[in-house]
Amino acid sequence: MKAKLNVFLIIFLTGLLTGCTFISERAEGIAPSKNYITRDYQIKDFNSIDATTVGDIYYTQSTDGKSSLQIYGPDNFVKLIQVSVKGNTLILAMDKHKKIKNAKKLKITISSPDLNRIQFKGVGNIHIDNKFVTGRLDIESKGVGDVNVQELDCQNLTVNSMGVGNVNLKGKVVNANLSSKGVGDVEATDLEATHVKASSNGVGNISCNATQSLDAAVKGVGSINYKGNPAQKTFSKKGVGSIKGI
C-alpha cells in the first residue's frame, strides 16, 4: 500500500510541477503596460464558455436577455485575447507563444441569460458571485486556479476537477455529480443536494452535502467528507482516502 501511495504521489506531484513551470514561464514574459483599457465586445448569444486565458473571469446571469463581454487590463494584454463564438460556445483564448506576467491585472467580465457549461484550461480564477439559476451546469476545470460559485440554483450539476485549484460551490441543487481527479479540492459543504454522486480519484478531497442519497467512491489519495444524513448511502473504497460524515 505504501509503495502504491508513493507512486501515486509522484505522478500527481509531477503534474503539479508542470503547472508551476507553466506559471513561471509566464512570469518571465511580457510585462504589463501602464495604459489600462476597457474593451467591450459584440458577441452572439451563448450558453457555454471555453477559456484557455490567463486572468480572472467574472460571470453574471443577465436579466435583460442579452449576452455581453468586457475585458479590462493593460492594453498590451487585452489585445492578446482572442474572442469568438462557435455554435453556442464562447471561446476565450490566448496565443500560447505569448507569455505574460502578473496575469491578475486582467479582468474578464461575462454575462448571458443562461450558462450550461464551463470548461477552463487557463490560469486564474472564475467567479460566479450572484444568484445563478439554470437547469444544467457542467464545470470542467483543468487549469490553475479556483472556480467559485456562490449562489447556485440548479437541477443537474456535474463537476470534473482535474487541475490545480479548488472548486467552491454554494447553493441548492437536485442532482450533483462531483469528480476529483486533480490536486485541488471540491468544496460543496454549503451546496445542499438531494442526490450526490462523488468520486475521488486524485489527491484532492471532496466535501458535499446530501439530503436523500449519497453514492461515494474513493480510488485515490483524496477523501470524501459528507454533511447531512441521507437515507440511502452506497460507499466504495479502493484507495488511500476515507469516506466519513462531518
XYZ file of N, CA and C in Angstrom:
738
model
N 0.834 -1.214 0.000
C 0.000 0.000 0.000
C 0.861 1.254 0.000
N 1.971 1.208 0.805
C 2.843 2.376 0.894
C 3.507 2.655 -0.442
N 3.922 1.582 -1.139
C 4.561 1.750 -2.448
C 3.596 2.355 -3.445
N 2.339 1.904 -3.411
C 1.320 2.441 -4.313
C 1.090 3.919 -4.044
N 1.046 4.277 -2.755
C 0.837 5.677 -2.386
C 1.970 6.542 -2.901
N 3.221 6.050 -2.763
C 4.371 6.823 -3.231
C 4.327 7.038 -4.731
N 3.976 6.002 -5.472
C 3.861 6.126 -6.930
C 2.780 7.126 -7.290
N 1.650 7.031 -6.593
C 0.522 7.938 -6.868
C 0.925 9.386 -6.632
N 1.614 9.625 -5.516
C 2.026 10.989 -5.186
C 3.051 11.513 -6.173
N 3.949 10.658 -6.640
C 4.945 11.081 -7.627
C 4.265 11.539 -8.902
N 3.257 10.795 -9.343
C 2.533 11.152 -10.566
C 1.882 12.512 -10.424
N 1.203 12.730 -9.306
C 0.487 13.994 -9.138
C 1.421 15.157 -8.856
N 2.515 14.920 -8.153
C 3.476 15.994 -7.923
C 4.161 16.391 -9.219
N 4.363 15.422 -10.109
C 4.912 15.742 -11.425
C 3.974 16.660 -12.180
N 2.663 16.342 -12.110
C 1.673 17.209 -12.752
C 1.651 18.587 -12.135
N 1.787 18.644 -10.810
C 1.787 19.929 -10.119
C 2.986 20.761 -10.519
N 4.158 20.129 -10.618
C 5.363 20.849 -11.026
C 5.251 21.345 -12.453
N 4.587 20.560 -13.294
C 4.359 21.001 -14.665
C 3.538 22.271 -14.674
N 2.478 22.308 -13.826
C 1.660 23.512 -13.726
C 2.460 24.684 -13.221
N 3.355 24.441 -12.255
C 4.175 25.522 -11.717
C 5.139 26.034 -12.766
N 5.669 25.117 -13.596
C 6.547 25.533 -14.681
C 5.811 26.435 -15.640
N 4.537 26.068 -15.917
C 3.708 26.880 -16.813
C 3.572 28.299 -16.292
N 3.363 28.424 -14.963
C 3.219 29.742 -14.365
C 4.534 30.501 -14.414
N 5.659 29.814 -14.097
C 6.937 30.506 -14.051
C 7.342 30.995 -15.425
N 6.999 30.243 -16.467
C 7.288 30.692 -17.823
C 6.566 31.996 -18.106
N 5.333 32.083 -17.664
C 4.579 33.303 -17.885
C 5.156 34.455 -17.065
N 5.727 34.123 -15.902
C 6.286 35.171 -15.057
C 7.494 35.828 -15.707
N 8.137 35.154 -16.669
C 9.297 35.694 -17.355
C 8.901 36.384 -18.659
N 7.624 36.517 -18.902
C 7.156 37.015 -20.187
C 6.939 38.510 -20.247
N 5.910 38.897 -21.008
C 5.619 40.297 -21.293
C 5.150 41.012 -20.031
N 5.739 42.149 -19.757
C 5.329 42.960 -18.609
C 4.107 43.792 -18.980
N 3.196 44.044 -18.019
C 2.005 44.850 -18.321
C 2.373 46.305 -18.583
N 1.706 46.895 -19.567
C 1.907 48.320 -19.824
C 1.202 49.136 -18.741
N 1.469 50.418 -18.711
C 0.827 51.297 -17.738
C -0.469 51.895 -18.274
N -0.791 51.569 -19.512
C -2.015 52.080 -20.136
C -3.121 51.033 -20.014
N -4.064 51.273 -19.095
C -5.166 50.336 -18.881
C -6.368 50.740 -19.734
N -7.003 49.729 -20.337
C -8.157 49.994 -21.191
C -9.296 49.044 -20.841
N -10.498 49.419 -21.256
C -11.673 48.552 -21.172
C -12.195 48.341 -22.578
N -12.300 47.074 -22.980
C -12.780 46.772 -24.329
C -14.082 45.979 -24.234
N -15.126 46.489 -24.897
C -16.413 45.794 -24.970
C -16.530 45.077 -26.306
N -17.073 43.867 -26.266
C -17.187 43.038 -27.461
C -18.654 42.801 -27.795
N -18.970 42.869 -29.070
C -20.290 42.499 -29.558
C -20.263 41.007 -29.866
N -21.011 40.223 -29.113
C -20.968 38.778 -29.285
C -22.370 38.207 -29.441
N -22.433 37.057 -30.099
C -23.701 36.345 -30.242
C -24.046 35.650 -28.921
N -25.297 35.220 -28.818
C -25.723 34.506 -27.618
C -24.970 33.181 -27.489
N -24.743 32.765 -26.272
C -24.023 31.528 -25.984
C -24.537 30.965 -24.666
N -24.303 29.678 -24.446
C -24.622 29.078 -23.143
C -23.490 28.185 -22.638
N -22.310 28.353 -23.250
C -21.144 27.573 -22.868
C -19.903 28.453 -22.966
N -18.955 28.257 -22.048
C -17.701 29.014 -22.057
C -16.531 28.041 -22.102
N -15.608 28.285 -23.034
C -14.370 27.519 -23.146
C -13.223 28.515 -23.039
N -12.513 28.517 -21.911
C -11.490 29.533 -21.661
C -10.119 28.907 -21.450
N -9.143 29.390 -22.207
C -7.743 29.000 -22.019
C -6.900 30.248 -21.777
N -7.504 31.232 -21.175
C -6.870 32.527 -20.968
C -6.092 32.584 -19.655
N -5.366 33.684 -19.485
C -4.672 33.988 -18.241
C -5.315 35.245 -17.670
N -5.924 35.149 -16.504
C -6.646 36.270 -15.911
C -7.886 35.779 -15.197
N -8.515 36.647 -14.435
C -9.713 36.286 -13.681
C -10.975 36.532 -14.501
N -11.932 35.602 -14.385
C -13.194 35.677 -15.114
C -14.332 35.861 -14.117
N -15.208 36.816 -14.405
C -16.384 37.091 -13.570
C -17.629 36.922 -14.432
N -18.490 35.980 -14.034
C -19.721 35.729 -14.796
C -20.936 36.172 -13.999
N -21.887 36.815 -14.698
C -23.162 37.216 -14.106
C -24.286 36.806 -15.046
N -25.344 36.239 -14.494
C -26.509 35.898 -15.304
C -27.289 37.174 -15.597
N -27.476 37.465 -16.877
C -28.145 38.711 -17.260
C -29.648 38.594 -17.080
N -30.283 39.724 -16.835
C -31.734 39.769 -16.652
C -32.436 40.444 -17.824
N -31.655 40.948 -18.784
C -32.246 41.644 -19.933
C -32.246 40.800 -21.199
N -31.873 39.513 -21.069
C -31.883 38.624 -22.218
C -30.725 38.814 -23.174
N -29.714 39.576 -22.771
C -28.593 39.865 -23.660
C -27.300 39.244 -23.130
N -26.380 39.004 -24.064
C -25.057 38.499 -23.715
C -24.035 39.614 -23.882
N -23.032 39.637 -23.016
C -22.029 40.694 -23.100
C -20.667 40.172 -22.662
N -19.630 40.855 -23.120
C -18.258 40.522 -22.753
C -17.450 41.805 -22.662
N -16.746 41.967 -21.563
C -15.899 43.139 -21.356
C -14.571 42.685 -20.756
N -13.486 43.224 -21.277
C -12.160 42.873 -20.777
C -11.438 44.145 -20.350
N -10.906 44.122 -19.146
C -10.182 45.270 -18.594
C -8.766 44.844 -18.237
N -7.801 45.684 -18.590
C -6.424 45.395 -18.235
C -5.455 46.222 -19.037
N -4.162 45.953 -18.906
C -3.158 46.651 -19.702
C -3.423 46.435 -21.193
N -3.281 47.487 -21.996
C -3.647 47.372 -23.408
C -2.857 46.291 -24.141
N -1.604 46.068 -23.741
C -0.819 45.036 -24.429
C -1.228 43.623 -24.019
N -1.966 43.488 -22.899
C -2.524 42.196 -22.512
C -3.864 41.956 -23.197
N -4.711 42.986 -23.182
C -6.064 42.856 -23.729
C -6.024 42.428 -25.191
N -5.096 42.976 -25.946
C -5.051 42.671 -27.376
C -4.611 41.231 -27.662
N -4.083 40.551 -26.657
C -3.654 39.166 -26.841
C -4.804 38.171 -26.748
N -5.940 38.599 -26.201
C -7.066 37.686 -26.006
C -7.873 37.558 -27.291
N -8.078 36.332 -27.698
C -8.830 36.030 -28.913
C -10.250 35.615 -28.525
N -11.231 36.304 -29.078
C -12.637 36.096 -28.720
C -13.415 35.607 -29.931
N -14.203 34.552 -29.743
C -15.073 34.070 -30.818
C -16.230 33.295 -30.211
N -17.300 33.164 -30.977
C -18.437 32.334 -30.589
C -18.651 31.301 -31.689
N -18.526 30.033 -31.334
C -18.729 28.941 -32.280
C -19.868 28.075 -31.771
N -20.938 28.020 -32.571
C -22.131 27.333 -32.096
C -22.693 28.074 -30.905
N -22.817 27.395 -29.790
C -23.303 28.022 -28.554
C -22.185 28.274 -27.543
N -20.928 28.211 -28.010
C -19.791 28.311 -27.104
C -19.007 29.601 -27.299
N -18.826 30.332 -26.206
C -17.945 31.496 -26.195
C -16.531 30.990 -25.939
N -15.639 31.266 -26.879
C -14.260 30.792 -26.785
C -13.340 31.968 -26.467
N -12.603 31.833 -25.381
C -11.617 32.833 -24.972
C -10.254 32.159 -24.984
N -9.367 32.654 -25.831
C -8.067 32.011 -25.994
C -6.963 33.056 -26.031
N -5.740 32.579 -25.844
C -4.558 33.431 -25.956
C -3.503 32.677 -26.747
N -2.688 33.410 -27.476
C -1.587 32.808 -28.213
C -0.638 32.149 -27.215
N -0.495 30.833 -27.313
C 0.321 30.112 -26.330
C 1.796 30.486 -26.408
N 2.193 31.146 -27.482
C 3.588 31.559 -27.619
C 3.842 32.927 -26.993
N 2.766 33.605 -26.586
C 2.896 34.907 -25.940
C 2.793 34.717 -24.432
N 3.883 34.882 -23.740
C 3.914 34.706 -22.290
C 3.763 36.060 -21.604
N 2.883 36.117 -20.617
C 2.693 37.365 -19.878
C 2.935 37.128 -18.395
N 3.259 38.192 -17.680
C 3.423 38.087 -16.236
C 2.447 39.027 -15.544
N 2.155 38.707 -14.285
C 1.170 39.455 -13.500
C -0.204 39.392 -14.154
N -0.673 38.156 -14.365
C -1.951 37.937 -15.046
C -3.140 38.469 -14.263
N -2.973 38.709 -12.957
C -4.075 39.210 -12.133
C -4.560 40.573 -12.598
N -3.779 41.229 -13.429
C -4.168 42.551 -13.912
C -5.234 42.471 -15.000
N -5.549 41.267 -15.472
C -6.597 41.087 -16.480
C -7.906 40.683 -15.808
N -8.986 41.372 -16.161
C -10.310 41.062 -15.626
C -11.276 40.893 -16.793
N -11.871 39.704 -16.879
C -12.810 39.378 -17.953
C -14.201 39.263 -17.344
N -15.123 40.117 -17.795
C -16.486 40.139 -17.259
C -17.454 39.650 -18.328
N -18.245 38.640 -17.981
C -19.131 37.976 -18.944
C -20.540 37.908 -18.382
N -21.532 38.061 -19.256
C -22.920 37.834 -18.846
C -23.692 37.193 -19.989
N -24.705 36.416 -19.636
C -25.595 35.785 -20.616
C -26.867 35.364 -19.890
N -27.959 35.136 -20.639
C -29.203 34.713 -19.988
C -29.094 33.352 -19.303
N -28.278 32.457 -19.871
C -28.136 31.125 -19.292
C -26.728 30.621 -19.559
N -26.300 29.684 -18.746
C -24.985 29.072 -18.908
C -25.082 27.624 -18.463
N -24.692 26.706 -19.345
C -24.798 25.281 -19.055
C -23.455 24.569 -18.938
N -22.394 25.250 -19.377
C -21.094 24.566 -19.375
C -19.949 25.561 -19.222
N -18.985 25.204 -18.375
C -17.751 25.969 -18.224
C -16.585 25.002 -18.367
N -15.732 25.259 -19.336
C -14.502 24.482 -19.487
C -13.325 25.443 -19.336
N -12.493 25.201 -18.332
C -11.397 26.125 -18.032
C -10.071 25.391 -18.077
N -9.158 25.878 -18.925
C -7.830 25.273 -19.055
C -6.742 26.335 -18.965
N -7.057 27.453 -18.345
C -6.115 28.556 -18.267
C -5.511 28.726 -16.887
N -5.108 29.970 -16.599
C -4.533 30.332 -15.304
C -5.315 31.520 -14.761
N -5.882 31.372 -13.577
C -6.702 32.427 -12.993
C -7.911 31.829 -12.304
N -8.730 32.681 -11.731
C -9.923 32.238 -11.013
C -11.191 32.579 -11.783
N -12.231 31.764 -11.580
C -13.553 32.027 -12.147
C -14.505 32.311 -10.997
N -15.252 33.409 -11.114
C -16.178 33.819 -10.056
C -17.602 33.929 -10.609
N -18.549 33.254 -9.957
C -19.975 33.490 -10.185
C -20.523 33.866 -8.816
N -20.566 35.159 -8.544
C -20.839 35.646 -7.191
C -22.319 35.883 -6.899
N -23.115 36.134 -7.937
C -24.529 36.453 -7.738
C -25.407 35.222 -7.950
N -26.673 35.345 -7.637
C -27.619 34.239 -7.800
C -27.626 33.774 -9.248
N -27.532 32.460 -9.426
C -27.430 31.871 -10.758
C -28.389 30.689 -10.837
N -29.406 30.809 -11.698
C -30.439 29.784 -11.849
C -30.304 29.143 -13.221
N -30.183 27.824 -13.258
C -30.053 27.116 -14.527
C -30.535 25.680 -14.363
N -30.940 25.071 -15.464
C -31.384 23.684 -15.407
C -30.223 22.713 -15.310
N -29.117 23.051 -16.001
C -27.957 22.157 -16.003
C -26.677 22.975 -16.024
N -25.695 22.531 -15.264
C -24.391 23.181 -15.291
C -23.303 22.121 -15.210
N -22.412 22.129 -16.208
C -21.249 21.249 -16.233
C -19.996 22.106 -16.062
N -19.181 21.783 -15.074
C -17.934 22.506 -14.825
C -16.771 21.538 -15.001
N -15.872 21.886 -15.904
C -14.663 21.086 -16.126
C -13.452 21.989 -15.922
N -12.708 21.738 -14.868
C -11.562 22.578 -14.523
C -10.275 21.794 -14.723
N -9.485 22.220 -15.708
C -8.197 21.581 -15.993
C -7.042 22.559 -15.830
N -7.338 23.749 -15.353
C -6.331 24.792 -15.298
C -5.708 24.960 -13.925
N -5.132 26.141 -13.721
C -4.505 26.507 -12.459
C -5.290 27.671 -11.881
N -6.049 27.432 -10.823
C -6.888 28.468 -10.242
C -8.180 27.888 -9.718
N -8.926 28.710 -8.996
C -10.163 28.271 -8.352
C -11.388 28.617 -9.192
N -12.434 27.814 -9.016
C -13.762 28.117 -9.556
C -14.678 28.344 -8.363
N -15.299 29.517 -8.285
C -16.141 29.883 -7.140
C -17.561 30.192 -7.602
N -18.527 29.400 -7.144
C -19.938 29.623 -7.457
C -20.660 29.823 -6.129
N -21.190 31.017 -5.907
C -21.657 31.405 -4.579
C -23.130 31.119 -4.286
N -23.991 31.185 -5.298
C -25.436 31.078 -5.034
C -26.117 30.365 -6.198
N -25.869 29.070 -6.305
C -26.354 28.276 -7.428
C -27.713 27.664 -7.120
N -28.613 27.735 -8.104
C -29.916 27.079 -8.053
C -30.023 26.265 -9.333
N -29.870 24.944 -9.218
C -29.682 24.118 -10.412
C -30.349 22.757 -10.239
N -30.804 22.185 -11.345
C -31.365 20.836 -11.322
C -30.253 19.786 -11.357
N -29.386 19.887 -12.357
C -28.351 18.872 -12.561
C -26.975 19.528 -12.664
N -26.108 19.201 -11.724
C -24.761 19.763 -11.682
C -23.727 18.651 -11.845
N -22.766 18.883 -12.735
C -21.647 17.961 -12.917
C -20.345 18.737 -12.780
N -19.453 18.251 -11.931
C -18.155 18.897 -11.727
C -17.048 17.878 -11.958
N -16.116 18.211 -12.847
C -14.913 17.419 -13.063
C -13.712 18.299 -12.746
N -13.072 18.043 -11.623
C -11.905 18.818 -11.209
C -10.652 18.022 -11.540
N -9.892 18.520 -12.523
C -8.714 17.789 -12.991
C -7.456 18.645 -12.988
N -7.539 19.822 -12.402
C -6.416 20.740 -12.446
C -5.797 20.989 -11.087
N -5.187 22.165 -10.963
C -4.568 22.608 -9.721
C -5.378 23.794 -9.214
N -6.184 23.583 -8.215
C -7.077 24.626 -7.721
C -8.355 24.001 -7.217
N -9.106 24.760 -6.450
C -10.322 24.257 -5.823
C -11.567 24.668 -6.594
N -12.612 23.875 -6.461
C -13.942 24.232 -6.950
C -14.810 24.427 -5.714
N -15.261 25.657 -5.480
C -16.039 26.009 -4.291
C -17.480 26.306 -4.691
N -18.430 25.590 -4.091
C -19.826 25.666 -4.509
C -20.742 25.933 -3.324
N -21.699 26.832 -3.532
C -22.731 27.106 -2.537
C -24.076 27.210 -3.249
N -25.151 26.873 -2.546
C -26.475 26.987 -3.128
C -27.301 25.738 -2.920
N -28.106 25.404 -3.936
C -29.016 24.266 -3.824
C -29.196 23.619 -5.191
N -29.048 22.280 -5.235
C -29.228 21.538 -6.480
C -30.012 20.261 -6.181
N -30.544 19.660 -7.236
C -31.233 18.380 -7.079
C -30.230 17.238 -7.201
N -29.519 17.187 -8.325
C -28.549 16.123 -8.568
C -27.148 16.715 -8.719
N -26.206 16.216 -7.933
C -24.823 16.682 -8.019
C -23.906 15.500 -8.294
N -23.153 15.589 -9.385
C -22.165 14.577 -9.747
C -20.790 15.228 -9.623
N -20.045 14.863 -8.591
C -18.789 15.535 -8.265
C -17.623 14.574 -8.441
N -16.644 14.973 -9.248
C -15.491 14.121 -9.520
C -14.201 14.907 -9.324
N -13.263 14.322 -8.601
C -11.957 14.941 -8.390
C -10.871 14.001 -8.895
N -10.131 14.472 -9.912
C -9.025 13.687 -10.466
C -7.717 14.469 -10.416
N -7.759 15.639 -9.802
C -6.590 16.503 -9.785
C -6.041 16.715 -8.396
N -5.441 17.882 -8.203
C -4.800 18.218 -6.944
C -5.729 19.014 -6.027
N -6.596 19.825 -6.600
C -7.462 20.686 -5.802
C -8.653 19.964 -5.205
N -9.310 20.636 -4.264
C -10.487 20.097 -3.588
C -11.776 20.550 -4.271
N -12.824 19.759 -4.098
C -14.186 20.168 -4.435
C -14.889 20.429 -3.110
N -15.152 21.685 -2.825
C -15.752 22.089 -1.552
C -17.215 22.447 -1.785
N -18.117 21.526 -1.406
C -19.550 21.721 -1.640
C -20.362 21.460 -0.378
N -19.774 21.723 0.772
C -20.488 21.541 2.037
C -21.703 22.454 2.129
N -21.606 23.640 1.544
C -22.708 24.604 1.565
C -23.566 24.538 0.310
N -23.428 23.459 -0.437
C -24.289 23.202 -1.592
C -25.222 22.052 -1.220
N -26.459 22.379 -0.877
C -27.410 21.343 -0.474
C -27.917 20.614 -1.711
N -27.676 19.305 -1.749
C -28.067 18.494 -2.901
C -28.965 17.348 -2.448
N -30.015 17.097 -3.213
C -30.899 15.975 -2.893
C -30.170 14.654 -3.094
N -29.510 14.523 -4.237
C -28.775 13.298 -4.565
C -27.343 13.666 -4.953
N -26.381 12.966 -4.373
C -24.972 13.242 -4.662
C -24.272 11.963 -5.102
N -23.522 12.076 -6.195
C -22.594 11.027 -6.608
C -21.203 11.645 -6.580
N -20.326 11.123 -5.730
C -18.994 11.700 -5.555
C -17.932 10.641 -5.824
N -16.928 11.028 -6.612
C -15.854 10.104 -6.967
C -14.511 10.807 -6.822
N -13.658 10.281 -5.951
C -12.333 10.855 -5.730
C -11.276 9.912 -6.278
N -10.612 10.350 -7.357
C -9.580 9.536 -7.996
C -8.204 10.189 -7.932
N -8.130 11.348 -7.310
C -6.882 12.093 -7.299
C -6.378 12.351 -5.899
N -5.700 13.493 -5.748
C -5.147 13.895 -4.465
C -6.134 14.757 -3.680
N -6.953 15.525 -4.394
C -7.880 16.446 -3.750
C -9.026 15.750 -3.043
N -9.608 16.436 -2.069
C -10.752 15.931 -1.315
C -12.062 16.461 -1.884
N -13.139 15.762 -1.585
C -14.488 16.213 -1.922
C -15.276 16.356 -0.626
N -15.879 17.515 -0.430
C -16.794 17.730 0.693
C -18.158 18.054 0.116
N -19.200 17.356 0.549
C -20.519 17.520 -0.052
C -21.599 17.523 1.018
N -22.828 17.774 0.569
C -23.982 17.868 1.464
C -25.153 17.168 0.783
N -25.514 15.983 1.256
C -26.570 15.183 0.636
C -27.741 15.016 1.594
N -28.962 15.197 1.081
C -30.141 15.082 1.940
C -30.860 13.747 1.793
N -30.824 13.127 0.591
C -31.561 11.878 0.392
C -30.672 10.695 0.029
N -29.719 10.893 -0.876
C -28.875 9.767 -1.267
C -27.448 10.226 -1.535
N -26.504 9.310 -1.241
C -25.088 9.570 -1.476
C -24.428 8.307 -2.009
N -23.811 8.432 -3.175
C -23.028 7.357 -3.784
C -21.586 7.854 -3.828
N -20.736 7.321 -2.961
C -19.374 7.826 -2.823
C -18.358 6.734 -3.125
N -17.348 7.081 -3.935
C -16.301 6.129 -4.299
C -14.936 6.800 -4.189
N -14.026 6.149 -3.467
C -12.659 6.650 -3.318
C -11.707 5.667 -3.987
N -10.913 6.181 -4.935
C -9.928 5.343 -5.628
C -8.528 5.945 -5.567
N -8.409 7.095 -4.929
C -7.122 7.776 -4.881
C -6.698 8.105 -3.465
N -5.927 9.179 -3.343
C -5.421 9.624 -2.048
C -6.437 10.505 -1.328
N -7.209 11.265 -2.093
C -8.174 12.190 -1.512
C -9.332 11.489 -0.824
N -9.962 12.198 0.108
C -11.086 11.657 0.875
C -12.397 12.311 0.464
N -13.501 11.690 0.851
C -14.835 12.253 0.659
C -15.451 12.478 2.033
N -15.812 13.703 2.318
C -16.454 14.071 3.578
C -17.860 14.578 3.270
N -18.842 14.059 3.972
C -20.214 14.437 3.645
C -20.960 14.981 4.855
N -21.802 15.957 4.566
C -22.686 16.566 5.557
C -24.102 16.078 5.286
N -24.925 16.000 6.307
C -26.290 15.523 6.142
C -26.417 14.071 6.572
N -27.652 13.577 6.533
C -27.922 12.200 6.927
C -28.793 11.527 5.871
N -28.240 11.284 4.682
C -29.032 10.684 3.608
C -29.460 9.263 3.963
N -30.708 8.945 3.655
C -31.236 7.616 3.981
C -30.553 6.527 3.162
N -30.178 6.873 1.940
C -29.548 5.896 1.056
C -28.069 6.243 0.885
N -27.205 5.315 1.307
C -25.765 5.531 1.188
C -25.111 4.307 0.555
N -24.287 4.546 -0.449
C -23.516 3.491 -1.099
C -22.056 3.930 -1.135
N -21.175 3.146 -0.491
C -19.768 3.525 -0.399
C -18.884 2.476 -1.068
N -17.856 2.948 -1.750
C -16.853 2.068 -2.349
C -15.478 2.678 -2.086
N -14.605 1.924 -1.447
C -13.288 2.446 -1.085
C -12.197 1.497 -1.574
N -11.419 1.976 -2.555
C -10.314 1.182 -3.094
C -8.984 1.933 -3.013
N -9.027 3.145 -2.522
C -7.818 3.950 -2.450
C -7.373 4.191 -1.025
N -6.513 5.176 -0.857
C -5.958 5.512 0.446
C -6.908 6.397 1.245
N -7.661 7.239 0.557
C -8.547 8.193 1.214
C -9.706 7.533 1.939
N -10.420 8.331 2.722
C -11.521 7.828 3.545
C -12.850 8.423 3.100
N -13.935 7.843 3.598
C -15.289 8.365 3.420
C -15.889 8.513 4.812
N -16.256 9.724 5.177
C -16.773 9.912 6.537
C -17.713 11.104 6.613
N -18.626 11.046 7.591
C -19.546 12.143 7.836
C -18.879 13.251 8.628
N -19.407 14.453 8.453
C -18.860 15.602 9.182
C -19.980 16.332 9.915
